[in-house]
Short mmCIF file of C-alpha atoms in Angstrom, two decimals:
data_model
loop_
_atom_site.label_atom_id
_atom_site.label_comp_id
_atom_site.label_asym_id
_atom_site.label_seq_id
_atom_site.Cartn_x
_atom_site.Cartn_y
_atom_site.Cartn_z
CA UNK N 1 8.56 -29.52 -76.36
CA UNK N 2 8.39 -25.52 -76.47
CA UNK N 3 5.26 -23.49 -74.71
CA UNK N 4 3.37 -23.52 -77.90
CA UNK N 5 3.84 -27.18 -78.74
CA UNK N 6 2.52 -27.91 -75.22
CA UNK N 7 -0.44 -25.80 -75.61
CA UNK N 8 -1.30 -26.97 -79.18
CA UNK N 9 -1.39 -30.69 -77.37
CA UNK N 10 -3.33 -29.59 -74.32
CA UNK N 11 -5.77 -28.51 -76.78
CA UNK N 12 -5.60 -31.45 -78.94
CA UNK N 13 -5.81 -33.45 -75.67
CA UNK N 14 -9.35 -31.27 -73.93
CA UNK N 15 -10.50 -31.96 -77.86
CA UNK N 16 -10.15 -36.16 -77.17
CA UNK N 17 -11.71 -35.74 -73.72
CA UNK N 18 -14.55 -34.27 -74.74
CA UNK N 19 -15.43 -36.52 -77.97
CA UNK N 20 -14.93 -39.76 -75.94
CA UNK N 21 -16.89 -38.26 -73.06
CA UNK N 22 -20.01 -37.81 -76.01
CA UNK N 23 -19.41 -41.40 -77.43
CA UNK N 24 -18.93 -43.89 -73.96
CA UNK N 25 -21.61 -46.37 -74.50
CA UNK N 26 -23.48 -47.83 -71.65
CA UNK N 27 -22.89 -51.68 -72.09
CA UNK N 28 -24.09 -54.89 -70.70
CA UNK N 29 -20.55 -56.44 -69.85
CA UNK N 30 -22.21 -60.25 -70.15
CA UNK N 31 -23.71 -59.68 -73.45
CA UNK N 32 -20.30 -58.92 -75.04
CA UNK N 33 -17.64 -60.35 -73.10
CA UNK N 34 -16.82 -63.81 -71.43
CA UNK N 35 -15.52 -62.88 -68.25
CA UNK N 36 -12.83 -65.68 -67.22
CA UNK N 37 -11.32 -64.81 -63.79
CA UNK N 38 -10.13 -61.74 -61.96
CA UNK N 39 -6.13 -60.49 -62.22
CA UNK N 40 -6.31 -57.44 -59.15
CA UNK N 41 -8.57 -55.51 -57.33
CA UNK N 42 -7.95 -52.37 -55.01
CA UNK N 43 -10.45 -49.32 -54.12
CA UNK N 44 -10.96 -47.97 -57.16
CA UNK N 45 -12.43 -51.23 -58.92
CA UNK N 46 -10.61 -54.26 -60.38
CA UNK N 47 -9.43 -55.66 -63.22
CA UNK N 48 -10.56 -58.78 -65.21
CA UNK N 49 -9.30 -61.23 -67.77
CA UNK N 50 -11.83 -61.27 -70.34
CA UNK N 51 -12.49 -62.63 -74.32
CA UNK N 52 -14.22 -60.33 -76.32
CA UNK N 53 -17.24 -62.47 -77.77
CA UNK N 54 -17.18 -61.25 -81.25
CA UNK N 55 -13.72 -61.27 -81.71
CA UNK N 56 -12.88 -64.37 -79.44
CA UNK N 57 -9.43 -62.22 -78.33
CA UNK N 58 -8.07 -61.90 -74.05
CA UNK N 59 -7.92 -58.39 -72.95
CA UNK N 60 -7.31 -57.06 -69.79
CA UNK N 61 -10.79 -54.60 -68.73
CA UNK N 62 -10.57 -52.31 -66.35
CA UNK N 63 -13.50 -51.05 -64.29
CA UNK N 64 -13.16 -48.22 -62.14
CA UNK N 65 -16.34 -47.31 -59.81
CA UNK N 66 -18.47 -44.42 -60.54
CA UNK N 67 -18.80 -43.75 -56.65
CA UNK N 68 -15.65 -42.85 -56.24
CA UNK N 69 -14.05 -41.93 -59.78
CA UNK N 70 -14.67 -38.86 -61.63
CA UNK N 71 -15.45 -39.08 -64.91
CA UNK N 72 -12.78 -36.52 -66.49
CA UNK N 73 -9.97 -38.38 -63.82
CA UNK N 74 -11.37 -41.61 -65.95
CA UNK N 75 -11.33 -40.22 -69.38
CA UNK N 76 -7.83 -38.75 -69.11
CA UNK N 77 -6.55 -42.18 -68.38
CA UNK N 78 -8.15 -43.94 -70.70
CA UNK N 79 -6.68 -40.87 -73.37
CA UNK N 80 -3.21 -40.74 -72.24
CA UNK N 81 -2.88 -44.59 -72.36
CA UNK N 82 -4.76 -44.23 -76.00
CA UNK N 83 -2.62 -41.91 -76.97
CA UNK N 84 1.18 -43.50 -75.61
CA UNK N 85 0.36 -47.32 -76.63
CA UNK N 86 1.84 -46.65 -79.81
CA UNK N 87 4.86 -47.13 -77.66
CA UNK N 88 6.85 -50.72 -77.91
CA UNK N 89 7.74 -50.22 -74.35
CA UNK N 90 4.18 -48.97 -73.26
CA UNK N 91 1.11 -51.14 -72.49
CA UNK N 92 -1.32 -51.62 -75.27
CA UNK N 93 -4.39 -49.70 -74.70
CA UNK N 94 -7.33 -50.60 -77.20
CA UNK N 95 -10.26 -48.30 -78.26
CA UNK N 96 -12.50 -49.94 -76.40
CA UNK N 97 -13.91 -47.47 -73.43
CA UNK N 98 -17.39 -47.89 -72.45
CA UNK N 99 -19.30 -47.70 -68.93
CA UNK N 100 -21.90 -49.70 -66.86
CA UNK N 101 -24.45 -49.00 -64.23
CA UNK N 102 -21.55 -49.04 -61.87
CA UNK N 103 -18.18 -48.61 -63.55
CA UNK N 104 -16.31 -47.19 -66.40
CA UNK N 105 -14.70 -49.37 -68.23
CA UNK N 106 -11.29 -49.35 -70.83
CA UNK N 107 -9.39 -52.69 -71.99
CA UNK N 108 -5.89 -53.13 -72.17
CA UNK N 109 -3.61 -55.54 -73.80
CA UNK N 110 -2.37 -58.49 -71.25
CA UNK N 111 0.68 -58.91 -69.78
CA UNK N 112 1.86 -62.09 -67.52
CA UNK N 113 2.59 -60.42 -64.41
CA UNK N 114 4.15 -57.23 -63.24
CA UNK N 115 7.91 -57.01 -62.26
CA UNK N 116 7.37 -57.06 -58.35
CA UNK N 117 6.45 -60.69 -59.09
CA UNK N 118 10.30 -61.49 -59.65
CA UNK N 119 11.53 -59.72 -56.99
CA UNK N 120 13.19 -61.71 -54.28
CA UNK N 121 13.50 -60.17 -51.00
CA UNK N 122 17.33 -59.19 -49.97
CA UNK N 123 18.53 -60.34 -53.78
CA UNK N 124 16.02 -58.74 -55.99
CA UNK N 125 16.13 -59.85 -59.99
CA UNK N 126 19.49 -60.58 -62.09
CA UNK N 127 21.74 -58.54 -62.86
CA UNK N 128 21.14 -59.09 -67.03
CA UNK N 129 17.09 -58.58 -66.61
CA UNK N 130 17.78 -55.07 -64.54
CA UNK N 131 19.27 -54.24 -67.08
CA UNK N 132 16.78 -55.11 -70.04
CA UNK N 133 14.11 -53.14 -68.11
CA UNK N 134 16.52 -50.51 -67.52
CA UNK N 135 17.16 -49.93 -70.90
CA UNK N 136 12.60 -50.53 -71.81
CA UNK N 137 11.91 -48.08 -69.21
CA UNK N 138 14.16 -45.04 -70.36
CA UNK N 139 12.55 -45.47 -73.84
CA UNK N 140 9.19 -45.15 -72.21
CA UNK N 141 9.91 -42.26 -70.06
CA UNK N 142 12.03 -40.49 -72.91
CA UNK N 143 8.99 -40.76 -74.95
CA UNK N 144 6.64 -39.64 -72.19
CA UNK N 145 8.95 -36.57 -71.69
CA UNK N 146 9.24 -35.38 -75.01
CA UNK N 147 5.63 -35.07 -74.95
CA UNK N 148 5.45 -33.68 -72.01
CA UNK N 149 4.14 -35.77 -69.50
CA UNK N 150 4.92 -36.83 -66.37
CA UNK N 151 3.88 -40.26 -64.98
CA UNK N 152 4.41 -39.59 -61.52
CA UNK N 153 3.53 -43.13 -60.50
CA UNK N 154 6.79 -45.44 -61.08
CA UNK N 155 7.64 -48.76 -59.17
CA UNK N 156 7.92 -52.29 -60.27
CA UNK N 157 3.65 -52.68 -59.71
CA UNK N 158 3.56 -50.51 -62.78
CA UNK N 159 6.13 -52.26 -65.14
CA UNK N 160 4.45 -55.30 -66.44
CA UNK N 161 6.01 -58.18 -68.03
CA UNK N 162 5.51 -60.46 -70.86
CA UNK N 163 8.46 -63.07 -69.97
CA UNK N 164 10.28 -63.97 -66.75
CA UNK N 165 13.69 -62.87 -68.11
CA UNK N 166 11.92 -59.38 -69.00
CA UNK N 167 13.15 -59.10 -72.33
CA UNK N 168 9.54 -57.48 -72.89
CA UNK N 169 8.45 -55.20 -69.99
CA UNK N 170 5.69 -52.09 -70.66
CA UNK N 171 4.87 -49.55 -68.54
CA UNK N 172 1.52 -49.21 -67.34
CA UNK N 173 -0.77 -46.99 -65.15
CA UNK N 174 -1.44 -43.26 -66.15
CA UNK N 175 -3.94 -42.74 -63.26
CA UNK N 176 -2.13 -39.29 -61.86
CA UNK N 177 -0.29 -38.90 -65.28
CA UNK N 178 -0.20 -35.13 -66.10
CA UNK N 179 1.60 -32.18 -68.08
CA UNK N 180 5.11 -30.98 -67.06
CA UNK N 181 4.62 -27.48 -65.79
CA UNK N 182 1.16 -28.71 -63.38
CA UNK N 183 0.70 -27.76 -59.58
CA UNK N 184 0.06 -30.97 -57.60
CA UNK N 185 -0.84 -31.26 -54.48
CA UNK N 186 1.56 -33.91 -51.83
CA UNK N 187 0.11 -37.65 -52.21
CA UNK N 188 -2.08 -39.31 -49.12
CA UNK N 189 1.30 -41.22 -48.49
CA UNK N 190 4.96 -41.23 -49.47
CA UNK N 191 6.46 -44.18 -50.54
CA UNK N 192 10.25 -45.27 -50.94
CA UNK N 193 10.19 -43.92 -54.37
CA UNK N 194 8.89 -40.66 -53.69
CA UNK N 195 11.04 -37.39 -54.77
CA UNK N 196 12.28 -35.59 -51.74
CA UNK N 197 10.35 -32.34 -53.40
CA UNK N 198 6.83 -33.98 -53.09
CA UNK N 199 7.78 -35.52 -49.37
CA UNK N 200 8.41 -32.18 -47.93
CA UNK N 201 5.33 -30.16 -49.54
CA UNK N 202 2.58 -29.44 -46.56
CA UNK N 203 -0.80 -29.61 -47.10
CA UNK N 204 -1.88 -26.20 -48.91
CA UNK N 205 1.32 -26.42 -50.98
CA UNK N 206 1.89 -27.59 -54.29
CA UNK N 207 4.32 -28.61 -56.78
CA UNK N 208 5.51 -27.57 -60.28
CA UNK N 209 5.71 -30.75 -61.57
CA UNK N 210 9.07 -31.81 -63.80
CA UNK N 211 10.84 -34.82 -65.70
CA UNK N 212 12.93 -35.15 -62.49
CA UNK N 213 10.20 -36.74 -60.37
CA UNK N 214 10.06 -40.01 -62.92
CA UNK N 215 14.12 -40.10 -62.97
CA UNK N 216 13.87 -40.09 -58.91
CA UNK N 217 11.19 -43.09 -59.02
CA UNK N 218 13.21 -44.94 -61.73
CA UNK N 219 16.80 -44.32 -59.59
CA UNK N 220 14.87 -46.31 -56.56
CA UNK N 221 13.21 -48.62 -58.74
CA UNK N 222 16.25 -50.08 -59.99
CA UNK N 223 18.13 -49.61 -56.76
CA UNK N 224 15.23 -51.84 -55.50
CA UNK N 225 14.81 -54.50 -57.94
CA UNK N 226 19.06 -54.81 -58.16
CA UNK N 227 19.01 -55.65 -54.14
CA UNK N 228 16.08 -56.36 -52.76
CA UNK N 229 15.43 -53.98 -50.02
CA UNK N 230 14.71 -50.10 -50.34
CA UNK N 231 17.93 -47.58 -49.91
CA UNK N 232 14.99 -45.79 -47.85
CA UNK N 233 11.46 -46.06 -46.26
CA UNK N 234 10.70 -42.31 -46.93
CA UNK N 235 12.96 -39.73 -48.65
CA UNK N 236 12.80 -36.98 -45.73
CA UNK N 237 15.05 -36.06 -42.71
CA UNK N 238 13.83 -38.18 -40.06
CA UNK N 239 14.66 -41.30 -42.38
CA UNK N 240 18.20 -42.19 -41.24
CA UNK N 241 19.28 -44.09 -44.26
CA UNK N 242 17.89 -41.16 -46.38
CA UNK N 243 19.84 -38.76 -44.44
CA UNK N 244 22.76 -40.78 -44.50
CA UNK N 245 22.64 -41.09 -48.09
CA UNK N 246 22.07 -37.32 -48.57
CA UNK N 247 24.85 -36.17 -46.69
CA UNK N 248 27.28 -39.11 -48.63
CA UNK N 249 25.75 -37.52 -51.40
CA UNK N 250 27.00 -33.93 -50.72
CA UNK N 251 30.60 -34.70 -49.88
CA UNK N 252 31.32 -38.77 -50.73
CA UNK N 253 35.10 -37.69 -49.65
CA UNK N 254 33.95 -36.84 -46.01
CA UNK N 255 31.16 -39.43 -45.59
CA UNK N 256 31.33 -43.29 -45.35
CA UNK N 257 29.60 -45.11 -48.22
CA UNK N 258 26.41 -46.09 -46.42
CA UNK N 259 26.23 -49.96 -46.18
CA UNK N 260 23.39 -50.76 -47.69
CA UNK N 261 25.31 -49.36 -51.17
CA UNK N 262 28.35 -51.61 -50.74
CA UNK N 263 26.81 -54.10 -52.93
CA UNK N 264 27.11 -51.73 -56.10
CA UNK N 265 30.28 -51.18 -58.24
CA UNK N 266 31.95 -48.06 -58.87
CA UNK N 267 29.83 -47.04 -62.14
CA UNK N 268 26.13 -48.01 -60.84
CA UNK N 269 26.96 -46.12 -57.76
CA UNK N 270 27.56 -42.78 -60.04
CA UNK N 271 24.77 -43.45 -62.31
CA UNK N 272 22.53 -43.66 -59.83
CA UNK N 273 24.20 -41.03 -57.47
CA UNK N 274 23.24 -38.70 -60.82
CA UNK N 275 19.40 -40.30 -60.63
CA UNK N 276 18.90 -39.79 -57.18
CA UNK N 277 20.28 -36.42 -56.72
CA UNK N 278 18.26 -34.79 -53.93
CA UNK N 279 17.74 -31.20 -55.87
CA UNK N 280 15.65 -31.68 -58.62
CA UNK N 281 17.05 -29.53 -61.12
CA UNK N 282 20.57 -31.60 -61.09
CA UNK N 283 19.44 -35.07 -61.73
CA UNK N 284 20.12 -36.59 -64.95
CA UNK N 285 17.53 -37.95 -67.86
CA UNK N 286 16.48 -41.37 -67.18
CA UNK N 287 18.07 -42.16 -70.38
CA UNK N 288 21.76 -41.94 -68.41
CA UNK N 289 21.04 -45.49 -68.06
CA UNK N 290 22.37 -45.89 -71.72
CA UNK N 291 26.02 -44.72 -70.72
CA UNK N 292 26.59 -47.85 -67.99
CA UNK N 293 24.82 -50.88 -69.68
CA UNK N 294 29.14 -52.43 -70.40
CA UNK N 295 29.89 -51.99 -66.97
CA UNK N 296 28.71 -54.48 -64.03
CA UNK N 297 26.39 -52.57 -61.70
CA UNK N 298 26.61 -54.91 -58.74
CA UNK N 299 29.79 -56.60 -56.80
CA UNK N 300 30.52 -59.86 -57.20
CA UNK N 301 30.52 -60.77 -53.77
CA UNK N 302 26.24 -59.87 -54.27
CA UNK N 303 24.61 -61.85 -50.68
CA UNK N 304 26.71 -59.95 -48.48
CA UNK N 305 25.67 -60.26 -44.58
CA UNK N 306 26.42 -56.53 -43.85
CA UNK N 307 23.00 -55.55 -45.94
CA UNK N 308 20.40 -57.78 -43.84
CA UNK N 309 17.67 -55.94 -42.21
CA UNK N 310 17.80 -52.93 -44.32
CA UNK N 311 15.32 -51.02 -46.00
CA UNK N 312 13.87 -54.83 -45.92
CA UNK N 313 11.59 -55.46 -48.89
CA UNK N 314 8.95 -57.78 -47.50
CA UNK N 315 6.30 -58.59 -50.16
CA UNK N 316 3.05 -58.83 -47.51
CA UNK N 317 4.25 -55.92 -45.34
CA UNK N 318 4.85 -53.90 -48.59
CA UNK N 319 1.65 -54.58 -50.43
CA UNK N 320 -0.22 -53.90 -47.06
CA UNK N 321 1.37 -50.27 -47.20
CA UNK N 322 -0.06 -49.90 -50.54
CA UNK N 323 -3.31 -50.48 -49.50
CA UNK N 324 -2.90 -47.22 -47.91
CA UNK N 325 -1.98 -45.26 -51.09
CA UNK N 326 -4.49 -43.79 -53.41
CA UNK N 327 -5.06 -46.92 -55.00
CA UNK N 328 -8.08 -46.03 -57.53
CA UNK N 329 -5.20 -44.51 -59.66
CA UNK N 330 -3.55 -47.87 -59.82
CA UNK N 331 -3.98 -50.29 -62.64
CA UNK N 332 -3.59 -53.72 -60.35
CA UNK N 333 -2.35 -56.98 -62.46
#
């Protein structure tokens, strides 16, 4: 997408802000939808299964709390999932956006859980259903890309799935979405998949934001859900296994393989080497992914001893330190 495409859909996109800002009813939630039971909840509101009494169909609503969500932050969610669900690999967003006393309000198409629900701690999800995400998830981020966006948010909370073998996942959650080309500022906390460009940025800087920070994400992400454990707890110098990995990275002919990547064959090492290169401006597309789908990504040999204890994935521990994120930008399932 050249400057003048991207301006031309800026404008478009200020232009959909601005006529669903002038047409967000204020509804009585009971009076047009049976609420059946609660799917997540974090600060900035929850999320409810619900049946739509006219139309008798589940959807997934989303309320987000007034007190503590701006109504533009709300709006371009609700557009930027509107305008991506068109997407076979993206959640279905519906026109329906309205507000309360309390919350705003969008619905979204329901999925049966998310893909941290299949992850097993220290073996992670087969080899075969990596893969079938792998390949769901470039689509969605090629597609994002071309338009120019950035989703900035990627982890297995924010790939849903529609079957346990994942040969439907979507991706979900355009709460800190934005334009390539946009200054951000650093997040309240880093996480595992965290680009080594946002980690380092202090607290008056701010970032040009790229493709590259979604290919970083989706490197870890399938690094993670291939093994188990994280290669990393934060990608900055006083992480050892991040430093260990960087400087393998730099010269693999000097520097031992670091253990905790002795589990992955020849080819997935590369591909990911490419995903997770620590400047910015080398890494790959996400769509590299594409090139090693023949090959086998992890050793036979995959419950090796040598790997216990690191970068442990521990599904209470792990969902505590999300608590700790900016969770009102988070669509919880």
């Amino acid at each position: 997408m050249n400057l003048n495409q991207r301006r031309l859909s800026k404008n478009l996109f200020e232009e959909m802000l601005l006529l669903t800002s002038q047409n967000l009813p204020l509804v009585e939630v009971k009076d047009n939808y049976t609420i059946i039971k609660e799917l997540g909840s974090g600060s900035y509101g929850h999320v409810l299964l619900a049946l739509n009494q006219s139309r008798g169909n589940p959807m997934a609503l989303k309320f987000m709390q007034k007190s503590n969500t701006d109504l533009r932050v709300f709006l371009s969610e609700y557009c930027i999932s509107l305008s991506l669900a068109a997407h076979p690999c993206i959640i279905g967003t519906y026109g329906i956006a309205f507000q309360t006393d309390r919350h705003y309000v969008f619905a979204q198409e329901l999925a049966v859980n998310n893909l941290f629900s299949l992850m097993k701690p220290q073996a992670g999800v087969p080899e075969m259903a990596v893969k079938r995400c792998a390949i769901q998830i470039s689509s969605a981020l090629e597609y994002m890309h071309m338009k120019g966006l950035v989703h900035r948010d990627i982890k297995p909370e924010n790939v849903l799935i529609f079957d346990r073998e994942c040969r439907q996942v979507k991706l979900t959650d355009f709460g800190i979405t934005c334009t390539i080309g946009t200054g951000v500022e650093s997040m309240p906390e880093n996480l595992p998949y965290t680009a080594p460009e946002m980690c380092i940025l202090g607290a008056s800087d701010r970032l040009i934001v790229q493709s590259s920070l979604d290919v970083w994400s989706f490197g870890v992400l399938l690094f993670c859900i291939l093994t188990g454990y994280f290669p990393w707890n934060t990608a900055v110098p006083t992480d050892k296994n991040y430093t260990d990995y960087a400087k393998w990275h730099r010269s693999s002919r000097i520097f031992q393989i670091p253990k905790q990547w002795k589990v992955f064959t020849v080819e997935a090492i590369e591909m990911l080497k490419k995903m997770l290169f620590p400047e910015p401006s080398k890494r790959c597309a996400s769509k590299e992914v594409m090139n090693c789908l023949k090959t086998p990504w992890k050793m036979s040999l995959e419950n090796k001893n040598a790997n216990a204890g690191i970068g442990r994935l521990d599904n209470s521990n792990y969902l505590v330190g999300l608590d700790n994120q900016n969770l009102n930008r988070r669509t919880a399932r």
